[in-house]
PDB file of C-alpha atoms in Angstrom:
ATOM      1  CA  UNK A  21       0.000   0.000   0.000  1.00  0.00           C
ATOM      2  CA  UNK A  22       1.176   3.382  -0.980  1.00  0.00           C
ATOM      3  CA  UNK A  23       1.928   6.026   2.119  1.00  0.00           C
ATOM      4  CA  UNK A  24      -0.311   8.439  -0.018  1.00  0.00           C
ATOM      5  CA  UNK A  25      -3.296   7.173  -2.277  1.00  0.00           C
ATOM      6  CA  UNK A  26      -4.537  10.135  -5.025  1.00  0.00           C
ATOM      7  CA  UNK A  27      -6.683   9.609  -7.952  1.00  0.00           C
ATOM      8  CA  UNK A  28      -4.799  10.676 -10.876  1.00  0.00           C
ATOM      9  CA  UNK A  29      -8.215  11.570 -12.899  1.00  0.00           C
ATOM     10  CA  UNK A  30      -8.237  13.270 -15.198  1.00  0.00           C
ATOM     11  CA  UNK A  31     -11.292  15.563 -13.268  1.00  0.00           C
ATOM     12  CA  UNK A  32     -12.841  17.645 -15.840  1.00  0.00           C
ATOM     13  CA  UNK A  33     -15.429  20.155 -15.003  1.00  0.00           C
ATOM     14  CA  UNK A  34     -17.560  23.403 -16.594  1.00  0.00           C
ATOM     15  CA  UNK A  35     -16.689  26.594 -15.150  1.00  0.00           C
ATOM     16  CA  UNK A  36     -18.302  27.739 -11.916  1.00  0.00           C
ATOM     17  CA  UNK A  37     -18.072  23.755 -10.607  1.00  0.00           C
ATOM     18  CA  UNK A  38     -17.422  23.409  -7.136  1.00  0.00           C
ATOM     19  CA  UNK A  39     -14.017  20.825  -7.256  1.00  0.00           C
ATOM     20  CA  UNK A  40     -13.570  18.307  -4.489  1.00  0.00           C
ATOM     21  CA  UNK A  41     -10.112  17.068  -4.449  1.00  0.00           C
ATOM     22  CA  UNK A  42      -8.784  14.079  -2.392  1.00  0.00           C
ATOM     23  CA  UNK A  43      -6.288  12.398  -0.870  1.00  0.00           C
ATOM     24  CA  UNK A  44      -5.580   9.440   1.288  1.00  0.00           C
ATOM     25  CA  UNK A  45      -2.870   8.376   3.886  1.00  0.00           C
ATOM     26  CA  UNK A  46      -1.806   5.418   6.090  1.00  0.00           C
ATOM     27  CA  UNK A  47       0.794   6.947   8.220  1.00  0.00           C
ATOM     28  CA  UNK A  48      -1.049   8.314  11.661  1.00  0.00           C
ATOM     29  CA  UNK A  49       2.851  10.227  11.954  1.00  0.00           C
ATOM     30  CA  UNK A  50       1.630  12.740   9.415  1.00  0.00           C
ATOM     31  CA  UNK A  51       1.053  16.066  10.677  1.00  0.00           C
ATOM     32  CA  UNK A  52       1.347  18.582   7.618  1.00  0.00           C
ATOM     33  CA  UNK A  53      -0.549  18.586   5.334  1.00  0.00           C
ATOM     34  CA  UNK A  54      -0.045  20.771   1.964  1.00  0.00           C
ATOM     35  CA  UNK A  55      -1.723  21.250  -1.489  1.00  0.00           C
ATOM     36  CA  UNK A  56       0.654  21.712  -4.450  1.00  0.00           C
ATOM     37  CA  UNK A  57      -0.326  23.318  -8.110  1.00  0.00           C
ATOM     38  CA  UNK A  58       1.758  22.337 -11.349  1.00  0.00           C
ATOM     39  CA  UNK A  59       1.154  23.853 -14.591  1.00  0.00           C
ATOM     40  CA  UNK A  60       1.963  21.553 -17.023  1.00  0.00           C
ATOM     41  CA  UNK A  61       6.238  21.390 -17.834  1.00  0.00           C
ATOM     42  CA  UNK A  62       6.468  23.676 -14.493  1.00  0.00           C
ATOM     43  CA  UNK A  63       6.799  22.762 -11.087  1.00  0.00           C
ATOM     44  CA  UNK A  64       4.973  22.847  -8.421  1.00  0.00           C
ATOM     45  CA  UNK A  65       3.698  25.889  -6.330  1.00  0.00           C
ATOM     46  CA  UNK A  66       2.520  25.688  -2.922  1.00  0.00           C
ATOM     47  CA  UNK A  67      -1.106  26.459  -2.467  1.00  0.00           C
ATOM     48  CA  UNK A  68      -1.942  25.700   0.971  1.00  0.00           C
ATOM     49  CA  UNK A  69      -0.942  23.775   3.732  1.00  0.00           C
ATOM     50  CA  UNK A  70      -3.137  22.581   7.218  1.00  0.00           C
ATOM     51  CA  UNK A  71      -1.673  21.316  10.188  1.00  0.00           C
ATOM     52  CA  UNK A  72      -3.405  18.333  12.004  1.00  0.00           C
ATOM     53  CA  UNK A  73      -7.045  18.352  11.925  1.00  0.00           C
ATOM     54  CA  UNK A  74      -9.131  21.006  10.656  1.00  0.00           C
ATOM     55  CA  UNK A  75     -10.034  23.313   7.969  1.00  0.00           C
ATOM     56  CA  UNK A  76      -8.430  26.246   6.067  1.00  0.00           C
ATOM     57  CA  UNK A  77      -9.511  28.849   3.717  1.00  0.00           C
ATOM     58  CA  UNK A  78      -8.142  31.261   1.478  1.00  0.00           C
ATOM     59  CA  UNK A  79     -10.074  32.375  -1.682  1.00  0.00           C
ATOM     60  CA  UNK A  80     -11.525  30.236  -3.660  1.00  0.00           C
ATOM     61  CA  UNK A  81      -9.562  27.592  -2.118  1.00  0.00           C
ATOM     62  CA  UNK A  82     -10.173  25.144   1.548  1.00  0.00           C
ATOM     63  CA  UNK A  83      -8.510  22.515   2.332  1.00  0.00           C
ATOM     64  CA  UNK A  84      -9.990  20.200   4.854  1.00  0.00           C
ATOM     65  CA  UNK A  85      -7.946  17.379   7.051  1.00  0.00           C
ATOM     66  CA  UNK A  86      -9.544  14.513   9.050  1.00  0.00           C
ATOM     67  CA  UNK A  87      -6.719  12.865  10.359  1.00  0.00           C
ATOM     68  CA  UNK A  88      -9.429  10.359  12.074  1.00  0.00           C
ATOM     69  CA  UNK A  89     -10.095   9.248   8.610  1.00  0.00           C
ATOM     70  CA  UNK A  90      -6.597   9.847   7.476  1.00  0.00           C
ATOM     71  CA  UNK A  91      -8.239  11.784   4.125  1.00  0.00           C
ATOM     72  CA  UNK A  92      -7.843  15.219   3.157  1.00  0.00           C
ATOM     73  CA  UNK A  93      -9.455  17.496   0.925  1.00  0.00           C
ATOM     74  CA  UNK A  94      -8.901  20.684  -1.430  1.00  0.00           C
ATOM     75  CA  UNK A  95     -11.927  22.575  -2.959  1.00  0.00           C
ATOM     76  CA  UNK A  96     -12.123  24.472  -5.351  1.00  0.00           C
ATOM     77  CA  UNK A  97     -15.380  26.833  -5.148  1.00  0.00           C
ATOM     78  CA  UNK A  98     -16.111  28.933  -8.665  1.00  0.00           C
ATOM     79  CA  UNK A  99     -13.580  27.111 -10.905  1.00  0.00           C
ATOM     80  CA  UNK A 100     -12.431  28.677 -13.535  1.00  0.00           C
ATOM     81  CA  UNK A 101     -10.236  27.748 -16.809  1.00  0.00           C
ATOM     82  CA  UNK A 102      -6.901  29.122 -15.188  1.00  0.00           C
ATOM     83  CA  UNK A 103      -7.353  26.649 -12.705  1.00  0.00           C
ATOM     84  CA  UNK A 104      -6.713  23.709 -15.022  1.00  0.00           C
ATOM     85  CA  UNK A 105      -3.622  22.128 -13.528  1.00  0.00           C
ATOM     86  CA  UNK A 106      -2.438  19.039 -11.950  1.00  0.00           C
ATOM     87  CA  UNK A 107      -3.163  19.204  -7.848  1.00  0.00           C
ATOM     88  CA  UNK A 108      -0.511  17.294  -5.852  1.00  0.00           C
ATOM     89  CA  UNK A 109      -1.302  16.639  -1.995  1.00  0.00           C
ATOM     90  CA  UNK A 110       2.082  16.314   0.131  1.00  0.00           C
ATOM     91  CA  UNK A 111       1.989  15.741   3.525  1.00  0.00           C
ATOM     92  CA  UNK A 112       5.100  15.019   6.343  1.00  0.00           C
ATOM     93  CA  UNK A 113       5.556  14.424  10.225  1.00  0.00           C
ATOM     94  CA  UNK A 114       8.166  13.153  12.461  1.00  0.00           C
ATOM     95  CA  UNK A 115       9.080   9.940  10.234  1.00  0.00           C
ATOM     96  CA  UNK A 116      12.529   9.752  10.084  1.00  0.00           C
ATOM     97  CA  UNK A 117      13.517  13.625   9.188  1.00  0.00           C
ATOM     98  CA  UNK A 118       9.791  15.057   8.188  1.00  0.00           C
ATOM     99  CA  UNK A 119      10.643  13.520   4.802  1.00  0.00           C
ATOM    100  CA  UNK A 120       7.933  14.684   2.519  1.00  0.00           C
ATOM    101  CA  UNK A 121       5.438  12.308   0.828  1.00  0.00           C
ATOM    102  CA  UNK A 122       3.584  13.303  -2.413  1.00  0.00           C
ATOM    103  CA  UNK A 123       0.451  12.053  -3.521  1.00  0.00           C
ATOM    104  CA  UNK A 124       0.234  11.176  -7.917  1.00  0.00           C
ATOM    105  CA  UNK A 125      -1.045  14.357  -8.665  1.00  0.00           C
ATOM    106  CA  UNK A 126      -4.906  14.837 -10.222  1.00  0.00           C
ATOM    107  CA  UNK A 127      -5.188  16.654 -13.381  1.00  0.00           C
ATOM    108  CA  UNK A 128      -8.087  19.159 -13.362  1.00  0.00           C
ATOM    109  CA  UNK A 129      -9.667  20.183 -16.361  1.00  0.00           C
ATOM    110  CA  UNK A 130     -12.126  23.116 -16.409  1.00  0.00           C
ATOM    111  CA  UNK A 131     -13.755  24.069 -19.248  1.00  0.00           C
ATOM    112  CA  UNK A 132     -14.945  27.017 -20.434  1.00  0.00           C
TER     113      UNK A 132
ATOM    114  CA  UNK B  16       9.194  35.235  -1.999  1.00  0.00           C
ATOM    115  CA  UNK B  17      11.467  32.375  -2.192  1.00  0.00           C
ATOM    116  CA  UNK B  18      12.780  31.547  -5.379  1.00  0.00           C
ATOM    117  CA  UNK B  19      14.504  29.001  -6.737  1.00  0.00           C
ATOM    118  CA  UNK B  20      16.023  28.955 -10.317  1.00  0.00           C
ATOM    119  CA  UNK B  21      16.577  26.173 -12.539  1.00  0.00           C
ATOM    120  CA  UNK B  22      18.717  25.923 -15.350  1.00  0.00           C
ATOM    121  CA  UNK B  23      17.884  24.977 -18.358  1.00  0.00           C
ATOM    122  CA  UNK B  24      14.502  24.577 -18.681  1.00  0.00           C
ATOM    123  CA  UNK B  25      14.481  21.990 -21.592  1.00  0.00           C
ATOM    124  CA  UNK B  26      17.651  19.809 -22.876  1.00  0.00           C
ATOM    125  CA  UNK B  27      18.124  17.568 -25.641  1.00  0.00           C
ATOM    126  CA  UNK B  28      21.263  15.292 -25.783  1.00  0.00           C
ATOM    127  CA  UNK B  29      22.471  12.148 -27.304  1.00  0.00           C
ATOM    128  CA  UNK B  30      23.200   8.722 -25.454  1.00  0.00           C
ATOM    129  CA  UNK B  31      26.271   8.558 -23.351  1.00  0.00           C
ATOM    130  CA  UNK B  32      27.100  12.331 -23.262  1.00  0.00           C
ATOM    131  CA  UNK B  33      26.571  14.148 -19.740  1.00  0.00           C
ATOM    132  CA  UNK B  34      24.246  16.809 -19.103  1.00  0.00           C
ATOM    133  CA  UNK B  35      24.203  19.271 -15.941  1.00  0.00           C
ATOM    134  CA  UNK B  36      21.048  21.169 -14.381  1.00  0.00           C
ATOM    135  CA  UNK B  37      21.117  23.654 -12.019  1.00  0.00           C
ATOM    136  CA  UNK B  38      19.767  25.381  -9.168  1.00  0.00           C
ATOM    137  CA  UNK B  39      19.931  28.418  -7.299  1.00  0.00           C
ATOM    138  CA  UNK B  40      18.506  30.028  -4.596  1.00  0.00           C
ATOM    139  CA  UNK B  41      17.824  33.357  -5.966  1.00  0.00           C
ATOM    140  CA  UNK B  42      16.848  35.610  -2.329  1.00  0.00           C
ATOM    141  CA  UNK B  43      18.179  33.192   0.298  1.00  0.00           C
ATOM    142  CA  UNK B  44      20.253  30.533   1.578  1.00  0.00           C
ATOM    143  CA  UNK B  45      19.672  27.106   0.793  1.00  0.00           C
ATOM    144  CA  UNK B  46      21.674  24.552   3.534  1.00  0.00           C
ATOM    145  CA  UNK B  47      19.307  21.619   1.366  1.00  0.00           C
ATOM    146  CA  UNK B  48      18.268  21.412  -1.642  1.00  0.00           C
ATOM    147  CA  UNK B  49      15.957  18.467  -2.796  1.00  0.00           C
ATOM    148  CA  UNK B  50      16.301  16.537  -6.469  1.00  0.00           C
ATOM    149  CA  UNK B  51      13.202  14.780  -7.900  1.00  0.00           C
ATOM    150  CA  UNK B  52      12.273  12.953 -10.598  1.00  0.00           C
ATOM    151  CA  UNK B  53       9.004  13.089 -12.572  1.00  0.00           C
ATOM    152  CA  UNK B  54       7.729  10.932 -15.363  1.00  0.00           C
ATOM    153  CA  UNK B  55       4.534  11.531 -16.954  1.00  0.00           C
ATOM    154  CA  UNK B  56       1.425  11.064 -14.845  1.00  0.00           C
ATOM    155  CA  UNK B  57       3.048  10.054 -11.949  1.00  0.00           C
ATOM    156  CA  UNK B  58       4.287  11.951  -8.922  1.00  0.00           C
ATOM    157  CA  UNK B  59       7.444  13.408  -7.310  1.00  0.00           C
ATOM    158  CA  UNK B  60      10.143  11.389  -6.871  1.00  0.00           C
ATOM    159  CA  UNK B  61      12.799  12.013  -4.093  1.00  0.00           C
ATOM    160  CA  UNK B  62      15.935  10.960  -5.696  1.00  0.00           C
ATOM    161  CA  UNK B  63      18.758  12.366  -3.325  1.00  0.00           C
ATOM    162  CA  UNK B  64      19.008  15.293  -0.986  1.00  0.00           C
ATOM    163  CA  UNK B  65      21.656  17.823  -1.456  1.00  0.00           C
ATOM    164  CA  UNK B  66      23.207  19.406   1.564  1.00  0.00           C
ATOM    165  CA  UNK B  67      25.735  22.148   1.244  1.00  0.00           C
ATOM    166  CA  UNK B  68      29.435  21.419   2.147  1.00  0.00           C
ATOM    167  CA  UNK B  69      28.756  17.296   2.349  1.00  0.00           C
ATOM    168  CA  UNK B  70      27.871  14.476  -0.105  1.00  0.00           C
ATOM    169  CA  UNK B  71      24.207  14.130  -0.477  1.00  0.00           C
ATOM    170  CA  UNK B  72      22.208  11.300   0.770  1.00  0.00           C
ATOM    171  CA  UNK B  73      20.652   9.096  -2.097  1.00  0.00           C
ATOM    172  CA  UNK B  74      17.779   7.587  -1.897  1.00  0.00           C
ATOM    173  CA  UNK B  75      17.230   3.494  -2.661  1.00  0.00           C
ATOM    174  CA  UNK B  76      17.969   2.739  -6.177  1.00  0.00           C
ATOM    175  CA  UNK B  77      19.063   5.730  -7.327  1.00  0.00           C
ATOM    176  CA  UNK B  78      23.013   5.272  -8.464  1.00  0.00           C
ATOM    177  CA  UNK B  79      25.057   7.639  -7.170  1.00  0.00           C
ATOM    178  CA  UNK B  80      27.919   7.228  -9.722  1.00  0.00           C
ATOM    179  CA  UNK B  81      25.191   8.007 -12.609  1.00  0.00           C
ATOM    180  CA  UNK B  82      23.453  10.977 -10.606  1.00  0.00           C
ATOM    181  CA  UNK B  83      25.974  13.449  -9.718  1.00  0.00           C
ATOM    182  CA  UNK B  84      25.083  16.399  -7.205  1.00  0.00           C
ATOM    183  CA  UNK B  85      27.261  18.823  -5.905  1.00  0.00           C
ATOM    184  CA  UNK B  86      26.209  21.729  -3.590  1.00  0.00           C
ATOM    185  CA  UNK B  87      29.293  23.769  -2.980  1.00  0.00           C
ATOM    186  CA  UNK B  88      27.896  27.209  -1.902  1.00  0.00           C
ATOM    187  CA  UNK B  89      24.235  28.226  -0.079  1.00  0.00           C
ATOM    188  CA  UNK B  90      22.844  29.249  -3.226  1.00  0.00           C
ATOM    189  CA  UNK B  91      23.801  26.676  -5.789  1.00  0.00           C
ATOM    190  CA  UNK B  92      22.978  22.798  -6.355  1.00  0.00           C
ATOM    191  CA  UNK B  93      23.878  20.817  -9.361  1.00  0.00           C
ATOM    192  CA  UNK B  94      22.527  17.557 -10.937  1.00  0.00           C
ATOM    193  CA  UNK B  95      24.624  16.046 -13.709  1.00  0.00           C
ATOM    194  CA  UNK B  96      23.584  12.945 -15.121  1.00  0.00           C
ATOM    195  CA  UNK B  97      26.197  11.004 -16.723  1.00  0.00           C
ATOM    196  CA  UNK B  98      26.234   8.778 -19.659  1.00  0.00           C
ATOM    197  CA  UNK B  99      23.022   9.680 -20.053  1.00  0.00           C
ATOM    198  CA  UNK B 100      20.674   6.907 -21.435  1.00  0.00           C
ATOM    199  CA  UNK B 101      17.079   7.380 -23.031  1.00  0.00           C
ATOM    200  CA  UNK B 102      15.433   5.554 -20.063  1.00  0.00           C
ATOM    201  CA  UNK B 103      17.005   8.363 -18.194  1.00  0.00           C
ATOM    202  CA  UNK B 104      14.500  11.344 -20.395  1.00  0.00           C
ATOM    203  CA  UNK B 105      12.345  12.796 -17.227  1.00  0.00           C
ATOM    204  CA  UNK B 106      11.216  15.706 -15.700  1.00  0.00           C
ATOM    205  CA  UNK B 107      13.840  17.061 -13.197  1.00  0.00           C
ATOM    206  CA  UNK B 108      12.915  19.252 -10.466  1.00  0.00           C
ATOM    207  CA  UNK B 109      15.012  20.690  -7.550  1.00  0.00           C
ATOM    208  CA  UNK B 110      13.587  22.110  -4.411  1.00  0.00           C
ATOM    209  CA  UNK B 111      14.285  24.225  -1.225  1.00  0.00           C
ATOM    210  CA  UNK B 112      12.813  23.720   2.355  1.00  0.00           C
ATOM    211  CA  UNK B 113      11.509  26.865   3.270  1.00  0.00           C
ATOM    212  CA  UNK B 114       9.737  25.358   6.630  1.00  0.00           C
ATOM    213  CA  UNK B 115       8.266  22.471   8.205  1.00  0.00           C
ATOM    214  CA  UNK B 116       5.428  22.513   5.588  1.00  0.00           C
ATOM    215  CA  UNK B 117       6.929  24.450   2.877  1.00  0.00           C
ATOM    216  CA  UNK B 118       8.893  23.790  -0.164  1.00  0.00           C
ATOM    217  CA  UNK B 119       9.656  26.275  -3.013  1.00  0.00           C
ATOM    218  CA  UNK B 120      10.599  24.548  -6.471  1.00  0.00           C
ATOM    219  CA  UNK B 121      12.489  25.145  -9.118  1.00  0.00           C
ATOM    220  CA  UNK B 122      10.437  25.687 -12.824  1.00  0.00           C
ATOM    221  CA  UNK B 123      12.170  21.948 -13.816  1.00  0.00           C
ATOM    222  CA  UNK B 124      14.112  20.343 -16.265  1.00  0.00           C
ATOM    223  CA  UNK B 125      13.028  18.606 -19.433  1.00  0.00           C
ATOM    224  CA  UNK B 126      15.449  16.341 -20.353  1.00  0.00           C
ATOM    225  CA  UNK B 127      15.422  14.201 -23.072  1.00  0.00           C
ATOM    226  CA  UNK B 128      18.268  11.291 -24.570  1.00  0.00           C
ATOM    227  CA  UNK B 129      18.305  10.450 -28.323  1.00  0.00           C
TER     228      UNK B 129
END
């Protein structure tokens, strides 16, 4: 089993969607949590990042963690075109030098 | 913010000729810098970590004689793949710990063996 589970899609949706974006874990160590964007041959930008439980907003943008669950969440509220990217979830915690775990990345598509 | 610049941005060469990439930390010092590897439709992969002033620390299965890095001042990291073979064409990015939670990245490298 992978440390970090994350449907690669693709996710394509019409402008003014609400995206739900997911990810997975099965190390309880994990205590960050962060939300990458990559525009296709760049790399990746930081969006957000939670620690432990809870929710966080900025923008258009919340990202939610359940660490009960072990599954966190980015959405996306009043998508729009410019938003079409690939959305990596990372996450790290004490296990063995916060080493940072990436999920596959989902590629968003939203139309116009 | 943070930046970190990465050099070049796209690279064609032929089989067993060695290519370097680069990174910089444009607006501050960089003790680590982080190498990944990217094919398509898949994720990040660690590959080594760079820290300045000592070898870096490879991660399994990545050959250290084949993936060169050298970080020899707080702003500069450099990847050179030798002997470079088309199974070794990838997306190569570097990276910089900012934090606990944050990393900035480089733009990547595109490189591709013919």
């Amino acid at each position: 089993q992978k440390e970090v589970e994350q449907d690669p899609g693709p996710l394509s949706v019409p402008e003014g969607a609400i995206v739900s974006l997911n990810c997975t874990y099965s190390n309880s160590a994990f205590q960050y949590f962060m939300w990458y964007r990559q525009y296709s041959r760049k790399g990746p930008e930081l969006l957000m990042y939670t620690y432990s439980s809870g929710n966080k907003e900025d923008g258009r943008f919340t990202a939610q963690v359940d660490k009960s669950s072990k599954y966190i969440s980015l959405f996306i509220r009043d998508s729009q075109p410019s938003d079409s990217a690939t959305y990596l979830c990372a996450m790290t915690g004490n296990t063995g030098g916060f080493k940072t775990i990436f999920g596959a990345g989902t590629r968003l598509f939203v139309k116009a | 913010g943070a930046v970190v610049s990465q050099h070049p941005s796209r690279v064609i060469c032929k089989s067993g000729t060695s290519v370097k990439i680069e990174c910089r930390s444009l607006d501050f010092q960089a003790t680590t810098m982080f190498w990944y590897r990217q094919f398509p439709k898949q994720s990040l992969m660690l590959m080594a970590t760079s820290n300045e002033g000592s070898k870096a620390t490879y991660e399994q299965g990545v050959e250290k004689d084949k993936f060169l890095i050298n970080h020899a001042s707080l702003t500069l990291s450099t990847l050179t793949v030798t002997s470079a073979h088309p199974e070794d064409s990838s997306f190569y990015i570097c990276s910089a710990r900012l934090d606990t939670y944050g990393y900035t990245f480089g733009s990547g490298t595109r490189l591709t063996v013919v």
